PDB file of C-alpha atoms in Angstrom:
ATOM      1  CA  UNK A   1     103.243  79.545 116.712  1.00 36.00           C
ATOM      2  CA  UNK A   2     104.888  82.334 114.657  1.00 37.00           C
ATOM      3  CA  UNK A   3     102.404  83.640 111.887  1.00 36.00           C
ATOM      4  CA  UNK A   4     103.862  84.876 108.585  1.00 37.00           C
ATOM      5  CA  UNK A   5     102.346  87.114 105.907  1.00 38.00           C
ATOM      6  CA  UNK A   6     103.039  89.645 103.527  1.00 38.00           C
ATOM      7  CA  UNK A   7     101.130  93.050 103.208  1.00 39.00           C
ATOM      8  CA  UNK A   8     101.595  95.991 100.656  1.00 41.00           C
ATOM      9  CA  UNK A   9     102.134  98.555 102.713  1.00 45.00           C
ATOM     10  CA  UNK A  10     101.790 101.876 102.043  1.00 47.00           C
ATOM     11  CA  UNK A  11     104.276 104.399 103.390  1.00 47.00           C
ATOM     12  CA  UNK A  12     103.459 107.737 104.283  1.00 49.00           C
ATOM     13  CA  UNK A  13     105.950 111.149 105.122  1.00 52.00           C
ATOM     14  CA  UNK A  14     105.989 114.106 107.197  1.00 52.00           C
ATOM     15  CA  UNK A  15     108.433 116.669 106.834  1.00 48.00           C
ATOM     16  CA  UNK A  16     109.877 117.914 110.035  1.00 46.00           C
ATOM     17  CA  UNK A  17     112.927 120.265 111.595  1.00 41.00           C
ATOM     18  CA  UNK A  18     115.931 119.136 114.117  1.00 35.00           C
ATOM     19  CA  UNK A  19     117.109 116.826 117.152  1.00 37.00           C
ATOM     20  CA  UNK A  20     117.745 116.633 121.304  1.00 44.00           C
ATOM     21  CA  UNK A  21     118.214 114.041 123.476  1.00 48.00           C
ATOM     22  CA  UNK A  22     115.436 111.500 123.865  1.00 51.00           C
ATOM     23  CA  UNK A  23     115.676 112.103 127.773  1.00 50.00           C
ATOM     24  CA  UNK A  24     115.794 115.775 127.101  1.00 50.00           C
ATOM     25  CA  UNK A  25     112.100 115.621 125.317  1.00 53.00           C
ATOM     26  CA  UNK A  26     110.690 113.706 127.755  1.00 54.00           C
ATOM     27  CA  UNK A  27     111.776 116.189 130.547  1.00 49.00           C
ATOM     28  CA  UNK A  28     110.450 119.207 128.121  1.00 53.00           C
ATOM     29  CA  UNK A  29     107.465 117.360 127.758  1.00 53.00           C
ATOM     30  CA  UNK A  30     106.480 116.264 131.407  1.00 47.00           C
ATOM     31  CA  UNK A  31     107.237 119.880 132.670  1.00 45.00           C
ATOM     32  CA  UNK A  32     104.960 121.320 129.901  1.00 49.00           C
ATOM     33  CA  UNK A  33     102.107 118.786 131.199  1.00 47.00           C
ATOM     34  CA  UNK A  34     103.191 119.835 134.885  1.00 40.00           C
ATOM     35  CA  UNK A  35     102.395 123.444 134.242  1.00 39.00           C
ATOM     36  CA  UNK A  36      99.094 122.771 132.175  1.00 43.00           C
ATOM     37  CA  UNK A  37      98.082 120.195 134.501  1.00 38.00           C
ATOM     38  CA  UNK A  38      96.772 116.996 133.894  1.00 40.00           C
ATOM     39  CA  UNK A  39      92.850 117.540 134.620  1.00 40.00           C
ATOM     40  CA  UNK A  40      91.122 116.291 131.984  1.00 39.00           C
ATOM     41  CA  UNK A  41      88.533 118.201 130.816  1.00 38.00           C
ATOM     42  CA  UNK A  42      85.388 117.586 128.938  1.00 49.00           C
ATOM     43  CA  UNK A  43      86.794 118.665 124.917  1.00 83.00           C
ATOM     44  CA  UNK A  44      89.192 115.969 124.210  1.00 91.00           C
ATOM     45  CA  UNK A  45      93.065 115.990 125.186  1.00 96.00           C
ATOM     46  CA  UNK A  46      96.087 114.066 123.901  1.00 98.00           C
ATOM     47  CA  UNK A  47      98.500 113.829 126.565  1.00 97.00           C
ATOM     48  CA  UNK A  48     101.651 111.456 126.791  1.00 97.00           C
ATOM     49  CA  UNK A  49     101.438 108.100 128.581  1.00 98.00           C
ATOM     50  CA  UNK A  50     102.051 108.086 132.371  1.00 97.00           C
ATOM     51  CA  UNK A  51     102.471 105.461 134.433  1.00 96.00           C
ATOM     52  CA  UNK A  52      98.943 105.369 135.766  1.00 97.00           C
ATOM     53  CA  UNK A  53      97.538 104.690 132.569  1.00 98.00           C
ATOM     54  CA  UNK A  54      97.757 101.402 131.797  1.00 98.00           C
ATOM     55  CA  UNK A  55      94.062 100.540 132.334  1.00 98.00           C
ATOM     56  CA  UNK A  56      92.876 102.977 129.868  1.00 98.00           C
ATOM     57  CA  UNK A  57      95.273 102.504 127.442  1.00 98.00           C
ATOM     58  CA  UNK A  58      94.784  98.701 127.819  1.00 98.00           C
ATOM     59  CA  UNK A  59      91.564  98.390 125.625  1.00 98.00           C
ATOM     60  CA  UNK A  60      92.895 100.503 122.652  1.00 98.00           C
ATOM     61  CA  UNK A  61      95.940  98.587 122.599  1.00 98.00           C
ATOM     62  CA  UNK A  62      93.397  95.505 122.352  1.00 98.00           C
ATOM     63  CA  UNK A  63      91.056  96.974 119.920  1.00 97.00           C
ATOM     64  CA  UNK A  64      93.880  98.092 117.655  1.00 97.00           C
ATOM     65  CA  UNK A  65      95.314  94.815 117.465  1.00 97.00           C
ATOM     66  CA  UNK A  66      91.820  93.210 116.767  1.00 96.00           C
ATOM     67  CA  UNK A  67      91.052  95.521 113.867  1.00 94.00           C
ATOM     68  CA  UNK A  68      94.483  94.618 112.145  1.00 93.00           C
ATOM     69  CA  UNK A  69      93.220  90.685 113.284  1.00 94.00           C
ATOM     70  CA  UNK A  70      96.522  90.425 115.061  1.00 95.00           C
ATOM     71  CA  UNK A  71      97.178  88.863 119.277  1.00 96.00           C
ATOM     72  CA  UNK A  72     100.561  89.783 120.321  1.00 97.00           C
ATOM     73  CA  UNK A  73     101.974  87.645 123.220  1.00 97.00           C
ATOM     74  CA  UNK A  74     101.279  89.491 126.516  1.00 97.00           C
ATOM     75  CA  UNK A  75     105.314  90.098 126.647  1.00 98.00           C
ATOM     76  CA  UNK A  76     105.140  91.739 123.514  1.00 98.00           C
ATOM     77  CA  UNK A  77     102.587  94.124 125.425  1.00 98.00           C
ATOM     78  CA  UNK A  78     104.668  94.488 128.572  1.00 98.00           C
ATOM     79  CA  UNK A  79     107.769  95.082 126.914  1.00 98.00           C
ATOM     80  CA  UNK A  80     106.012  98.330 124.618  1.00 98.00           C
ATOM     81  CA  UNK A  81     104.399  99.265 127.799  1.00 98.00           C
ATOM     82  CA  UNK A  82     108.004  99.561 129.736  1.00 98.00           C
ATOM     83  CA  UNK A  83     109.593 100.804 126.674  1.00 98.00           C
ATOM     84  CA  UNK A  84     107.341 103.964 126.467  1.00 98.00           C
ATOM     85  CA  UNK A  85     107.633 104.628 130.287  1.00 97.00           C
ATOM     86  CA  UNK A  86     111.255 104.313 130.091  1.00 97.00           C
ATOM     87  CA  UNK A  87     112.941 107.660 129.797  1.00 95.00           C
ATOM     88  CA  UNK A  88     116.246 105.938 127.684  1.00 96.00           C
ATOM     89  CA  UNK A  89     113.821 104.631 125.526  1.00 97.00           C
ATOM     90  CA  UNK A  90     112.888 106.589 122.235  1.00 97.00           C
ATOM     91  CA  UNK A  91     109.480 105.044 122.232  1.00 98.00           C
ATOM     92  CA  UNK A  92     106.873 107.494 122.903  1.00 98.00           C
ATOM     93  CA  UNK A  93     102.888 107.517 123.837  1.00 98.00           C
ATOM     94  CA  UNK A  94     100.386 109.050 124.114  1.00 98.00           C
ATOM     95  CA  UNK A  95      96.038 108.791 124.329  1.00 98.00           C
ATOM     96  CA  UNK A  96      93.665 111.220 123.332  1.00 98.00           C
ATOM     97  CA  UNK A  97      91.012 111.437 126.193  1.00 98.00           C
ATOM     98  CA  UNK A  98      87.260 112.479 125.656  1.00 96.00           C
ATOM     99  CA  UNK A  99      86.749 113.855 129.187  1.00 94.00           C
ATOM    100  CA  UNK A 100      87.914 110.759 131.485  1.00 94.00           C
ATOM    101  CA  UNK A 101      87.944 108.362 128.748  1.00 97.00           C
ATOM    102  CA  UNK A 102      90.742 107.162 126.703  1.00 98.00           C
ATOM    103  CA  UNK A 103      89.417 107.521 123.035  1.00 98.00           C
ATOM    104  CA  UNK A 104      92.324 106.729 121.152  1.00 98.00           C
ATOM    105  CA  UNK A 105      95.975 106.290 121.454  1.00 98.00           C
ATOM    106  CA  UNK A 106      99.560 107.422 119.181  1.00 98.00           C
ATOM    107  CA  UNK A 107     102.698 105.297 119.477  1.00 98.00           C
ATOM    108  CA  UNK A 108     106.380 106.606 117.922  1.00 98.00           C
ATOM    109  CA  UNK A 109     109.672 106.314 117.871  1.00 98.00           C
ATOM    110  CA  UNK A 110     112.442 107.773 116.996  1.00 98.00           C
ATOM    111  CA  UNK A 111     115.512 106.486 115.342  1.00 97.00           C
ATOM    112  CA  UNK A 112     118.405 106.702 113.467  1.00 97.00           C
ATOM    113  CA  UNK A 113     118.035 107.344 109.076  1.00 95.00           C
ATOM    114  CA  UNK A 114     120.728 107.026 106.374  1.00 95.00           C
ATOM    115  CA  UNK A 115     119.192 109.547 104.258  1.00 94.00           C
ATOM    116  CA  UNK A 116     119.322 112.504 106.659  1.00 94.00           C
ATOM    117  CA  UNK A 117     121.725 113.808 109.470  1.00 95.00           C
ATOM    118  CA  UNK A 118     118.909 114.158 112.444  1.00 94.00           C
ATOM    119  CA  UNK A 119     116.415 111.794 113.704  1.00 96.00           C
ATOM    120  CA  UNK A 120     113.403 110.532 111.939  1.00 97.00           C
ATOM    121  CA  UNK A 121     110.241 109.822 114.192  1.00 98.00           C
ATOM    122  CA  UNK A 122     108.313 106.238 112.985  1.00 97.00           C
ATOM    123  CA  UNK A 123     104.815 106.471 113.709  1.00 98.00           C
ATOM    124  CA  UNK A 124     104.253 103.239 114.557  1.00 97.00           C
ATOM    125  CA  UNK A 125     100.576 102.396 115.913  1.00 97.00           C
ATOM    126  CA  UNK A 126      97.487 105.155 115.759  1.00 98.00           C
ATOM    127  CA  UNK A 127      94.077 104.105 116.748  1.00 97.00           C
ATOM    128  CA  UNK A 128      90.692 105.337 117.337  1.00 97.00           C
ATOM    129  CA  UNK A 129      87.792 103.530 118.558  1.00 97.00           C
ATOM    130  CA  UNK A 130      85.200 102.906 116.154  1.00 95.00           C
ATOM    131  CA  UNK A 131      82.429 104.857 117.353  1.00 95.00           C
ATOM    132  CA  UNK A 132      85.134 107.795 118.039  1.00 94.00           C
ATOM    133  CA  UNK A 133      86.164 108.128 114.318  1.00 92.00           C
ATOM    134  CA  UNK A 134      85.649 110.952 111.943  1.00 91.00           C
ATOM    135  CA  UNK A 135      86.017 113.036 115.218  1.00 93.00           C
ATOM    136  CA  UNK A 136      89.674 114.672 114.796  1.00 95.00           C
ATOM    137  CA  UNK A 137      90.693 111.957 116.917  1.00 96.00           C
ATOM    138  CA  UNK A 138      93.452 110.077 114.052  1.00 96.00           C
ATOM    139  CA  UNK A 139      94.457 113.916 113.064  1.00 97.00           C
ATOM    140  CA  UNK A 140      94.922 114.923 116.474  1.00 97.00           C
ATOM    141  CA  UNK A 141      97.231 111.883 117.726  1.00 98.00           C
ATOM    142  CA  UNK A 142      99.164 112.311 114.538  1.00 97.00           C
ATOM    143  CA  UNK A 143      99.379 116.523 115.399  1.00 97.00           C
ATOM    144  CA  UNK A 144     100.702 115.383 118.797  1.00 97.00           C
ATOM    145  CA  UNK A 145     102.992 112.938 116.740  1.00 98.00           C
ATOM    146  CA  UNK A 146     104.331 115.021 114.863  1.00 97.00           C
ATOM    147  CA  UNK A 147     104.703 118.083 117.829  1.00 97.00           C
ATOM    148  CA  UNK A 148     106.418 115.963 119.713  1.00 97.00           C
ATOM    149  CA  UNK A 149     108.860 114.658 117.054  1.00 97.00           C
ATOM    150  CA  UNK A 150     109.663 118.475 115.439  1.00 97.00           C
ATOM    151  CA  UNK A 151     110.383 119.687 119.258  1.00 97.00           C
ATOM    152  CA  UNK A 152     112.554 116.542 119.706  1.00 96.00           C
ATOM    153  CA  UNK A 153     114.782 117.768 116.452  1.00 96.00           C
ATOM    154  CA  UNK A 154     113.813 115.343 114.070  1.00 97.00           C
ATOM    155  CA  UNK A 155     113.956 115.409 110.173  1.00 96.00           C
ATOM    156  CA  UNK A 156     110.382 113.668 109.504  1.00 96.00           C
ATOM    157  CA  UNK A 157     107.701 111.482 110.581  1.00 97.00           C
ATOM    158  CA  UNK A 158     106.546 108.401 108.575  1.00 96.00           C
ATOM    159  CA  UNK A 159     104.440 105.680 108.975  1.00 96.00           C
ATOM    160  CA  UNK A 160     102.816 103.334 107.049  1.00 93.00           C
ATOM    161  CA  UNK A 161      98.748 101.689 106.842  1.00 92.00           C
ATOM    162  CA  UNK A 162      97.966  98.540 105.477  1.00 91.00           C
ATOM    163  CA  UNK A 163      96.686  98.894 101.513  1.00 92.00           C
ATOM    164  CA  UNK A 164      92.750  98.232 102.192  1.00 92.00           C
ATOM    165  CA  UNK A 165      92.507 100.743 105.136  1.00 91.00           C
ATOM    166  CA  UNK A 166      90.924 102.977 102.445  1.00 91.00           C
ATOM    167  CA  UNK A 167      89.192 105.206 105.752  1.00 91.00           C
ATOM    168  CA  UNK A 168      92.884 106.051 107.506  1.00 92.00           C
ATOM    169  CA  UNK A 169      94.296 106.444 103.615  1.00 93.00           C
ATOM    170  CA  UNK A 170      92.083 109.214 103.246  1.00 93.00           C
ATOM    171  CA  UNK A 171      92.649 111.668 106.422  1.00 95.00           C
ATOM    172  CA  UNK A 172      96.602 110.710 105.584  1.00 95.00           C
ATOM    173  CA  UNK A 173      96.037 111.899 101.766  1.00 93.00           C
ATOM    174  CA  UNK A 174      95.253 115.247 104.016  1.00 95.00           C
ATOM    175  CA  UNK A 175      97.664 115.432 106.134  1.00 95.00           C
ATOM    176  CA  UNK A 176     100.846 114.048 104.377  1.00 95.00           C
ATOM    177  CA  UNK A 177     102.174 113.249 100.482  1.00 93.00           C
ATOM    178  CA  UNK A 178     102.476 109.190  99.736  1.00 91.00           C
ATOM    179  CA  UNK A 179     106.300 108.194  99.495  1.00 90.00           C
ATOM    180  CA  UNK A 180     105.512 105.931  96.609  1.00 88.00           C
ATOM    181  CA  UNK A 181     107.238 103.589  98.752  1.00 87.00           C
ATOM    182  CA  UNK A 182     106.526 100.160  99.122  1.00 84.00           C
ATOM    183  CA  UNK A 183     106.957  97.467 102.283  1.00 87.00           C
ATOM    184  CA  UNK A 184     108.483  94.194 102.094  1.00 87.00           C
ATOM    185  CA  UNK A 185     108.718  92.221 105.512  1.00 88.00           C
ATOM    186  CA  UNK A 186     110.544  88.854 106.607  1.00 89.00           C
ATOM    187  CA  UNK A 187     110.588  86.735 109.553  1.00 85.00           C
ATOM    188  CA  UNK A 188     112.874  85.013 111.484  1.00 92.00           C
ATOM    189  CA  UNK A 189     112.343  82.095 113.031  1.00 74.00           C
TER     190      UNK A 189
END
């Protein structure tokens, strides 16, 4: 069954700087984890998705999709899962950890823009669980976000929150300008 609907969408940019490889980032970024190390401590982290992770990032994934009343086909969830462990991919993870828990989770991508030379970085999912919000959790994962995306070289980060999520609207009134930009969408079947 294939469901269909339309949303007003509200689109939100980041200016950033210039552009890599998408191999070349994710070398940068698993030697900088290498040398910090990837202990967890107690204050919260956001480190990029490893391999290992699955379990904890499992139940965000869930909860995120739940909250947008949404249940993507378990090969929809495979397929992201591969994509963002795949180092020719330029999908990109990452989870914000409360001491050994998984608290919240970032993905992004990066791609191609026929307004501007570089790269732009799509922020695609952000989550936080419910009892973890108003915590720094949303503006840390998009910090990371956007990190990642200005030391991969690329022009800006967008994204985009559906029009009644009045709560994310206002930490991205903070952190970002509104495009004025609207969404359309349409299916195939």
């Amino acid at each position: 069954m294939i469901f269909q609907f339309e949303l007003e969408i509200i689109t939100i940019r980041l200016a950033v700087d210039a552009f890599p490889s998408v191999t070349a980032k994710r070398a940068l970024s698993s030697q900088k984890q290498q040398r910090e190390g990837r202990q967890r401590m107690s204050a919260m982290q956001i480190l990029a998705l490893r391999s290992g992770d699955r379990d904890a990032w499992m139940p965000l994934w869930r909860g995120y999709q739940t909250f947008y009343e949404v249940d993507l086909p378990e090969v929809v969830t495979d397929t992201l899962w591969s994509r963002m462990l795949n180092a020719r991919e330029p999908v990109f993870g990452a989870l914000a950890w409360n001491g050994e828990t998984a608290v919240g989770l970032v993905h992004f991508l990066y791609h191609r823009n026929t307004w501007t030379v570089g790269d732009v970085c799509y922020l695609n999912d952000l989550f936080a669980l419910p009892e973890m919000r108003g915590k720094g959790i949303g503006r840390a994962l998009i910090n990371h976000c956007c990190t990642a995306a200005k030391d991969a070289g690329c022009e800006s980060v967008y994204w985009h929150t559906h029009e009644t999520n009045s709560t994310a609207q206002a930490l991205y009134n903070k952190v970002a300008r509104r495009s004025g930009f609207i969404q359309y969408a349409r299916s195939f079947d």
